[in-house]
Amino acid sequence: MGKQLPASELKRDESLRVVDNRTGKEYTVPITHNSIPANFFKGIRAAPGPNDRPEDETERGLRVADRGFLNTAVIESRITYIDGDNGILRYRGYPIEQLAERSNFLEVSYLLIYGALPSPSQLSHFTSEVLLHGPIHSDAEGFFRSFRYDAHPMSMLTSAFAYLGSYYGEANPSLQGQDLFTKAAKGDPAALQNMDRQIFRLIGKATTLAAMAYRIRQGRDFVVPPTGMSYTESFLYQLDHLSPTDHLSESHSNKPHPVLAKALDILFILHADHEMNASSTTVLQTGSSLPDPFSAVAAGCASLYGPLHGGANEAVIRMLLSIGSPKNVPAFLEAVKKRQKVLSGFGHRVYKTSDPRSFIIRKVADEVFAVTGRDPLLDTAMALHDAALKDDYFVSRKLAPNVDFWSGLIYRAMGFPMDFFPVLFVVPRVVGWVAHWRQMMLSPSGVKIWRPRQLYLGPSTRDYVPLEERTGAFQVGVGMEPSVIEHSGMTKRRKLAEAAGKVRSKL
């Protein structure tokens, strides 16, 4: 992976020397923060070679190919740092272990968004604003009741965030001017205040919308966010209270169980941000075109809905249920090795050692199980956990338990249905999304729309052939023509009626 120069010739310089073997030209690429600017390569041009196509645009400069963004830095950020090789996660420089043990979710939210731990007065102001923005317009009840009784809560929540933006025209750059938020970077106090108001709304209403998506499935009336409770207490109250009132008795008997509220608070801290993950990247990609922040968050919600992202802890529970009991673990692991089964909750795209959040969440799991009772799946989970960590096949591949392995068990013990797990991921991740969005809006260099390139491998120029002159498909292969779809019900009967009508017309 590189030829080592003799020590006598080596002189450290923060640059990369590139020789284009097509032209013999040498280029010096500057290195900043251990990165090179991809745009530099546009200046490395060559005449087309014998294997180049016009679509390769050889004379227009090199392009950098990185499928899945495995090694592409798309933004400069000061929010979250991950060292995957050493299992390190820090929010604004603070180790996640310290924050989970000593802080609370709204304090961590302040840290992620504004860059420092708040003073008592700052935290009081921020907490007050977030909780005051929890209630939602009464029309939202009709919106949620328009969904089918069996609609997935993530479908409802994704739609609800976009719907929320329809209430706040003052937050829409399409209506108020495209510099509505970006002029905050130049010190405009009104723009900064407007931006923070939307952040208060999004964080405050995230629990309200999530609770509404939950209660519509239960056939219950919606609950107004209560007063006098923490963020996670308020959320649990909205989920479970049997009365629409927010009144608390003097004994506070209506408050959620403190162990469950604290556990959820820690889980929210652990899930608040995770650098440039799929959903955060989606929020920034969407935000780069300068829509309202509610639309950007809705896009992030849709991204997190995918089973490769927010559905991982649900996949863990389904895996454990399929295993059935501890005695079936060895056979399951052998099937994993043969690629007949999928091992969920182990390994991570970023972490090459243990996920630092998994150690924290393991302790939380014990505290929750002490209150809720031991889940029968826990025995299977522990057997799988222990067996995998002792198996060289998984150890050599650095497949250690991650945060999803334990969070699904905790949510299940707390009584949440599996399809609600991604919602419990979205609520805290809203904080990370708005932190990255705010940072982008405050960029001194402004906001540029994200417009990646592609490598075009399709056909070159072709001349149009009239329909009557075409003899068949020009391309053969999987997915090269529409699939044949089976129809049933009304469509099937209509097609049968149409076919019968054609027969009668020929008689």
mmCIF file with all atom_site columns, C-alpha atoms in Angstrom, residues 299-422:
data_model
loop_
_atom_site.group_PDB
_atom_site.id
_atom_site.type_symbol
_atom_site.label_atom_id
_atom_site.label_alt_id
_atom_site.label_comp_id
_atom_site.label_asym_id
_atom_site.label_entity_id
_atom_site.label_seq_id
_atom_site.pdbx_PDB_ins_code
_atom_site.Cartn_x
_atom_site.Cartn_y
_atom_site.Cartn_z
_atom_site.occupancy
_atom_site.B_iso_or_equiv
_atom_site.pdbx_formal_charge
_atom_site.auth_seq_id
_atom_site.auth_comp_id
_atom_site.auth_asym_id
_atom_site.auth_atom_id
_atom_site.pdbx_PDB_model_num
ATOM 1   C CA . ALA A 1 299 ? -36.381 13.110  5.798  1.00 0.00 ? 299 ALA A CA 1
ATOM 2   C CA . GLY A 1 300 ? -34.084 11.959  8.589  1.00 0.00 ? 300 GLY A CA 1
ATOM 3   C CA . CYS A 1 301 ? -36.971 10.070  10.151 1.00 0.00 ? 301 CYS A CA 1
ATOM 4   C CA . ALA A 1 302 ? -37.583 8.245   6.869  1.00 0.00 ? 302 ALA A CA 1
ATOM 5   C CA . SER A 1 303 ? -33.901 7.321   6.655  1.00 0.00 ? 303 SER A CA 1
ATOM 6   C CA . LEU A 1 304 ? -33.850 5.986   10.200 1.00 0.00 ? 304 LEU A CA 1
ATOM 7   C CA . TYR A 1 305 ? -36.948 3.873   9.435  1.00 0.00 ? 305 TYR A CA 1
ATOM 8   C CA . GLY A 1 306 ? -34.796 1.500   7.354  1.00 0.00 ? 306 GLY A CA 1
ATOM 9   C CA . PRO A 1 307 ? -33.831 -1.867  8.880  1.00 0.00 ? 307 PRO A CA 1
ATOM 10  C CA . LEU A 1 308 ? -30.119 -1.161  8.305  1.00 0.00 ? 308 LEU A CA 1
ATOM 11  C CA . HIS A 1 309 ? -30.367 1.847   10.620 1.00 0.00 ? 309 HIS A CA 1
ATOM 12  C CA . GLY A 1 310 ? -33.162 2.317   13.151 1.00 0.00 ? 310 GLY A CA 1
ATOM 13  C CA . GLY A 1 311 ? -34.585 -1.170  12.911 1.00 0.00 ? 311 GLY A CA 1
ATOM 14  C CA . ALA A 1 312 ? -31.520 -2.962  14.261 1.00 0.00 ? 312 ALA A CA 1
ATOM 15  C CA . ASN A 1 313 ? -32.760 -3.449  17.841 1.00 0.00 ? 313 ASN A CA 1
ATOM 16  C CA . GLU A 1 314 ? -36.059 -4.819  16.559 1.00 0.00 ? 314 GLU A CA 1
ATOM 17  C CA . ALA A 1 315 ? -34.058 -7.284  14.458 1.00 0.00 ? 315 ALA A CA 1
ATOM 18  C CA . VAL A 1 316 ? -32.285 -8.445  17.634 1.00 0.00 ? 316 VAL A CA 1
ATOM 19  C CA . ILE A 1 317 ? -35.568 -9.359  19.314 1.00 0.00 ? 317 ILE A CA 1
ATOM 20  C CA . ARG A 1 318 ? -36.822 -11.185 16.224 1.00 0.00 ? 318 ARG A CA 1
ATOM 21  C CA . MET A 1 319 ? -33.521 -13.076 16.077 1.00 0.00 ? 319 MET A CA 1
ATOM 22  C CA . LEU A 1 320 ? -33.739 -14.104 19.749 1.00 0.00 ? 320 LEU A CA 1
ATOM 23  C CA . LEU A 1 321 ? -37.343 -15.212 19.286 1.00 0.00 ? 321 LEU A CA 1
ATOM 24  C CA . SER A 1 322 ? -36.322 -17.314 16.289 1.00 0.00 ? 322 SER A CA 1
ATOM 25  C CA . ILE A 1 323 ? -33.520 -18.964 18.297 1.00 0.00 ? 323 ILE A CA 1
ATOM 26  C CA . GLY A 1 324 ? -36.073 -19.905 20.926 1.00 0.00 ? 324 GLY A CA 1
ATOM 27  C CA . SER A 1 325 ? -33.916 -21.066 23.834 1.00 0.00 ? 325 SER A CA 1
ATOM 28  C CA . PRO A 1 326 ? -30.270 -21.172 24.986 1.00 0.00 ? 326 PRO A CA 1
ATOM 29  C CA . LYS A 1 327 ? -29.861 -24.772 23.813 1.00 0.00 ? 327 LYS A CA 1
ATOM 30  C CA . ASN A 1 328 ? -30.402 -23.659 20.207 1.00 0.00 ? 328 ASN A CA 1
ATOM 31  C CA . VAL A 1 329 ? -27.626 -21.047 20.299 1.00 0.00 ? 329 VAL A CA 1
ATOM 32  C CA . PRO A 1 330 ? -24.778 -23.310 19.060 1.00 0.00 ? 330 PRO A CA 1
ATOM 33  C CA . ALA A 1 331 ? -26.764 -24.416 16.014 1.00 0.00 ? 331 ALA A CA 1
ATOM 34  C CA . PHE A 1 332 ? -27.730 -20.809 15.294 1.00 0.00 ? 332 PHE A CA 1
ATOM 35  C CA . LEU A 1 333 ? -24.119 -19.631 15.389 1.00 0.00 ? 333 LEU A CA 1
ATOM 36  C CA . GLU A 1 334 ? -23.075 -22.434 13.044 1.00 0.00 ? 334 GLU A CA 1
ATOM 37  C CA . ALA A 1 335 ? -25.809 -21.324 10.644 1.00 0.00 ? 335 ALA A CA 1
ATOM 38  C CA . VAL A 1 336 ? -24.454 -17.759 10.883 1.00 0.00 ? 336 VAL A CA 1
ATOM 39  C CA . LYS A 1 337 ? -20.990 -18.983 9.921  1.00 0.00 ? 337 LYS A CA 1
ATOM 40  C CA . LYS A 1 338 ? -22.487 -20.706 6.879  1.00 0.00 ? 338 LYS A CA 1
ATOM 41  C CA . ARG A 1 339 ? -24.304 -17.450 5.995  1.00 0.00 ? 339 ARG A CA 1
ATOM 42  C CA . GLN A 1 340 ? -27.646 -19.177 6.464  1.00 0.00 ? 340 GLN A CA 1
ATOM 43  C CA . LYS A 1 341 ? -28.627 -16.853 9.335  1.00 0.00 ? 341 LYS A CA 1
ATOM 44  C CA . VAL A 1 342 ? -27.925 -13.217 10.204 1.00 0.00 ? 342 VAL A CA 1
ATOM 45  C CA . LEU A 1 343 ? -26.387 -12.238 13.545 1.00 0.00 ? 343 LEU A CA 1
ATOM 46  C CA . SER A 1 344 ? -28.064 -9.010  14.673 1.00 0.00 ? 344 SER A CA 1
ATOM 47  C CA . GLY A 1 345 ? -26.786 -6.763  17.447 1.00 0.00 ? 345 GLY A CA 1
ATOM 48  C CA . PHE A 1 346 ? -23.108 -7.632  16.943 1.00 0.00 ? 346 PHE A CA 1
ATOM 49  C CA . GLY A 1 347 ? -20.481 -5.535  15.230 1.00 0.00 ? 347 GLY A CA 1
ATOM 50  C CA . HIS A 1 348 ? -20.814 -2.014  13.909 1.00 0.00 ? 348 HIS A CA 1
ATOM 51  C CA . ARG A 1 349 ? -20.000 -0.097  10.734 1.00 0.00 ? 349 ARG A CA 1
ATOM 52  C CA . VAL A 1 350 ? -17.827 2.287   12.769 1.00 0.00 ? 350 VAL A CA 1
ATOM 53  C CA . TYR A 1 351 ? -16.620 0.398   15.849 1.00 0.00 ? 351 TYR A CA 1
ATOM 54  C CA . LYS A 1 352 ? -13.887 -2.173  15.230 1.00 0.00 ? 352 LYS A CA 1
ATOM 55  C CA . THR A 1 353 ? -13.774 -3.063  18.919 1.00 0.00 ? 353 THR A CA 1
ATOM 56  C CA . SER A 1 354 ? -16.635 -2.923  21.430 1.00 0.00 ? 354 SER A CA 1
ATOM 57  C CA . ASP A 1 355 ? -19.349 -0.282  21.134 1.00 0.00 ? 355 ASP A CA 1
ATOM 58  C CA . PRO A 1 356 ? -18.718 1.941   24.207 1.00 0.00 ? 356 PRO A CA 1
ATOM 59  C CA . ARG A 1 357 ? -22.463 2.407   24.649 1.00 0.00 ? 357 ARG A CA 1
ATOM 60  C CA . SER A 1 358 ? -22.994 -1.326  25.096 1.00 0.00 ? 358 SER A CA 1
ATOM 61  C CA . PHE A 1 359 ? -21.230 -1.367  28.491 1.00 0.00 ? 359 PHE A CA 1
ATOM 62  C CA . ILE A 1 360 ? -23.405 1.471   29.774 1.00 0.00 ? 360 ILE A CA 1
ATOM 63  C CA . ILE A 1 361 ? -26.607 -0.047  28.510 1.00 0.00 ? 361 ILE A CA 1
ATOM 64  C CA . ARG A 1 362 ? -25.786 -3.445  30.011 1.00 0.00 ? 362 ARG A CA 1
ATOM 65  C CA . LYS A 1 363 ? -25.915 -1.890  33.490 1.00 0.00 ? 363 LYS A CA 1
ATOM 66  C CA . VAL A 1 364 ? -29.172 -0.103  32.637 1.00 0.00 ? 364 VAL A CA 1
ATOM 67  C CA . ALA A 1 365 ? -30.653 -3.422  31.501 1.00 0.00 ? 365 ALA A CA 1
ATOM 68  C CA . ASP A 1 366 ? -29.957 -4.997  34.894 1.00 0.00 ? 366 ASP A CA 1
ATOM 69  C CA . GLU A 1 367 ? -31.683 -2.094  36.675 1.00 0.00 ? 367 GLU A CA 1
ATOM 70  C CA . VAL A 1 368 ? -34.731 -2.316  34.425 1.00 0.00 ? 368 VAL A CA 1
ATOM 71  C CA . PHE A 1 369 ? -35.028 -6.097  34.736 1.00 0.00 ? 369 PHE A CA 1
ATOM 72  C CA . ALA A 1 370 ? -34.905 -5.739  38.529 1.00 0.00 ? 370 ALA A CA 1
ATOM 73  C CA . VAL A 1 371 ? -38.118 -3.696  38.281 1.00 0.00 ? 371 VAL A CA 1
ATOM 74  C CA . THR A 1 372 ? -39.944 -5.329  35.368 1.00 0.00 ? 372 THR A CA 1
ATOM 75  C CA . GLY A 1 373 ? -38.920 -8.912  36.025 1.00 0.00 ? 373 GLY A CA 1
ATOM 76  C CA . ARG A 1 374 ? -36.635 -11.157 34.050 1.00 0.00 ? 374 ARG A CA 1
ATOM 77  C CA . ASP A 1 375 ? -37.515 -11.540 30.389 1.00 0.00 ? 375 ASP A CA 1
ATOM 78  C CA . PRO A 1 376 ? -37.319 -15.201 29.252 1.00 0.00 ? 376 PRO A CA 1
ATOM 79  C CA . LEU A 1 377 ? -35.411 -13.963 26.198 1.00 0.00 ? 377 LEU A CA 1
ATOM 80  C CA . LEU A 1 378 ? -32.608 -12.765 28.477 1.00 0.00 ? 378 LEU A CA 1
ATOM 81  C CA . ASP A 1 379 ? -31.332 -16.315 29.004 1.00 0.00 ? 379 ASP A CA 1
ATOM 82  C CA . THR A 1 380 ? -31.121 -16.806 25.258 1.00 0.00 ? 380 THR A CA 1
ATOM 83  C CA . ALA A 1 381 ? -29.472 -13.408 24.852 1.00 0.00 ? 381 ALA A CA 1
ATOM 84  C CA . MET A 1 382 ? -26.851 -14.142 27.502 1.00 0.00 ? 382 MET A CA 1
ATOM 85  C CA . ALA A 1 383 ? -26.114 -17.565 26.001 1.00 0.00 ? 383 ALA A CA 1
ATOM 86  C CA . LEU A 1 384 ? -25.657 -15.975 22.578 1.00 0.00 ? 384 LEU A CA 1
ATOM 87  C CA . HIS A 1 385 ? -23.574 -13.146 24.043 1.00 0.00 ? 385 HIS A CA 1
ATOM 88  C CA . ASP A 1 386 ? -21.208 -15.508 25.883 1.00 0.00 ? 386 ASP A CA 1
ATOM 89  C CA . ALA A 1 387 ? -20.897 -18.032 23.064 1.00 0.00 ? 387 ALA A CA 1
ATOM 90  C CA . ALA A 1 388 ? -20.111 -15.426 20.423 1.00 0.00 ? 388 ALA A CA 1
ATOM 91  C CA . LEU A 1 389 ? -17.459 -13.746 22.574 1.00 0.00 ? 389 LEU A CA 1
ATOM 92  C CA . LYS A 1 390 ? -15.708 -17.089 23.067 1.00 0.00 ? 390 LYS A CA 1
ATOM 93  C CA . ASP A 1 391 ? -15.816 -18.092 19.400 1.00 0.00 ? 391 ASP A CA 1
ATOM 94  C CA . ASP A 1 392 ? -12.714 -17.227 17.386 1.00 0.00 ? 392 ASP A CA 1
ATOM 95  C CA . TYR A 1 393 ? -14.835 -16.830 14.249 1.00 0.00 ? 393 TYR A CA 1
ATOM 96  C CA . PHE A 1 394 ? -16.660 -13.817 15.707 1.00 0.00 ? 394 PHE A CA 1
ATOM 97  C CA . VAL A 1 395 ? -13.769 -12.510 17.813 1.00 0.00 ? 395 VAL A CA 1
ATOM 98  C CA . SER A 1 396 ? -11.428 -12.424 14.810 1.00 0.00 ? 396 SER A CA 1
ATOM 99  C CA . ARG A 1 397 ? -14.034 -10.468 12.872 1.00 0.00 ? 397 ARG A CA 1
ATOM 100 C CA . LYS A 1 398 ? -14.431 -8.028  15.784 1.00 0.00 ? 398 LYS A CA 1
ATOM 101 C CA . LEU A 1 399 ? -18.120 -8.826  16.151 1.00 0.00 ? 399 LEU A CA 1
ATOM 102 C CA . ALA A 1 400 ? -18.835 -7.670  19.698 1.00 0.00 ? 400 ALA A CA 1
ATOM 103 C CA . PRO A 1 401 ? -22.311 -6.798  21.081 1.00 0.00 ? 401 PRO A CA 1
ATOM 104 C CA . ASN A 1 402 ? -23.403 -3.270  20.217 1.00 0.00 ? 402 ASN A CA 1
ATOM 105 C CA . VAL A 1 403 ? -25.958 -0.889  21.729 1.00 0.00 ? 403 VAL A CA 1
ATOM 106 C CA . ASP A 1 404 ? -28.814 -2.479  19.760 1.00 0.00 ? 404 ASP A CA 1
ATOM 107 C CA . PHE A 1 405 ? -28.258 -5.869  21.358 1.00 0.00 ? 405 PHE A CA 1
ATOM 108 C CA . TRP A 1 406 ? -29.329 -4.603  24.776 1.00 0.00 ? 406 TRP A CA 1
ATOM 109 C CA . SER A 1 407 ? -31.671 -1.712  23.918 1.00 0.00 ? 407 SER A CA 1
ATOM 110 C CA . GLY A 1 408 ? -34.202 -4.015  22.276 1.00 0.00 ? 408 GLY A CA 1
ATOM 111 C CA . LEU A 1 409 ? -34.320 -6.185  25.406 1.00 0.00 ? 409 LEU A CA 1
ATOM 112 C CA . ILE A 1 410 ? -34.846 -3.114  27.590 1.00 0.00 ? 410 ILE A CA 1
ATOM 113 C CA . TYR A 1 411 ? -37.642 -1.748  25.413 1.00 0.00 ? 411 TYR A CA 1
ATOM 114 C CA . ARG A 1 412 ? -39.312 -5.148  25.368 1.00 0.00 ? 412 ARG A CA 1
ATOM 115 C CA . ALA A 1 413 ? -39.056 -5.408  29.171 1.00 0.00 ? 413 ALA A CA 1
ATOM 116 C CA . MET A 1 414 ? -40.629 -1.955  29.474 1.00 0.00 ? 414 MET A CA 1
ATOM 117 C CA . GLY A 1 415 ? -43.595 -3.159  27.449 1.00 0.00 ? 415 GLY A CA 1
ATOM 118 C CA . PHE A 1 416 ? -43.038 -1.405  24.141 1.00 0.00 ? 416 PHE A CA 1
ATOM 119 C CA . PRO A 1 417 ? -44.140 -3.213  20.957 1.00 0.00 ? 417 PRO A CA 1
ATOM 120 C CA . MET A 1 418 ? -41.329 -3.991  18.548 1.00 0.00 ? 418 MET A CA 1
ATOM 121 C CA . ASP A 1 419 ? -42.534 -1.698  15.794 1.00 0.00 ? 419 ASP A CA 1
ATOM 122 C CA . PHE A 1 420 ? -42.264 1.204   18.273 1.00 0.00 ? 420 PHE A CA 1
ATOM 123 C CA . PHE A 1 421 ? -38.529 0.640   18.810 1.00 0.00 ? 421 PHE A CA 1
ATOM 124 C CA . PRO A 1 422 ? -37.480 2.910   15.905 1.00 0.00 ? 422 PRO A CA 1
#
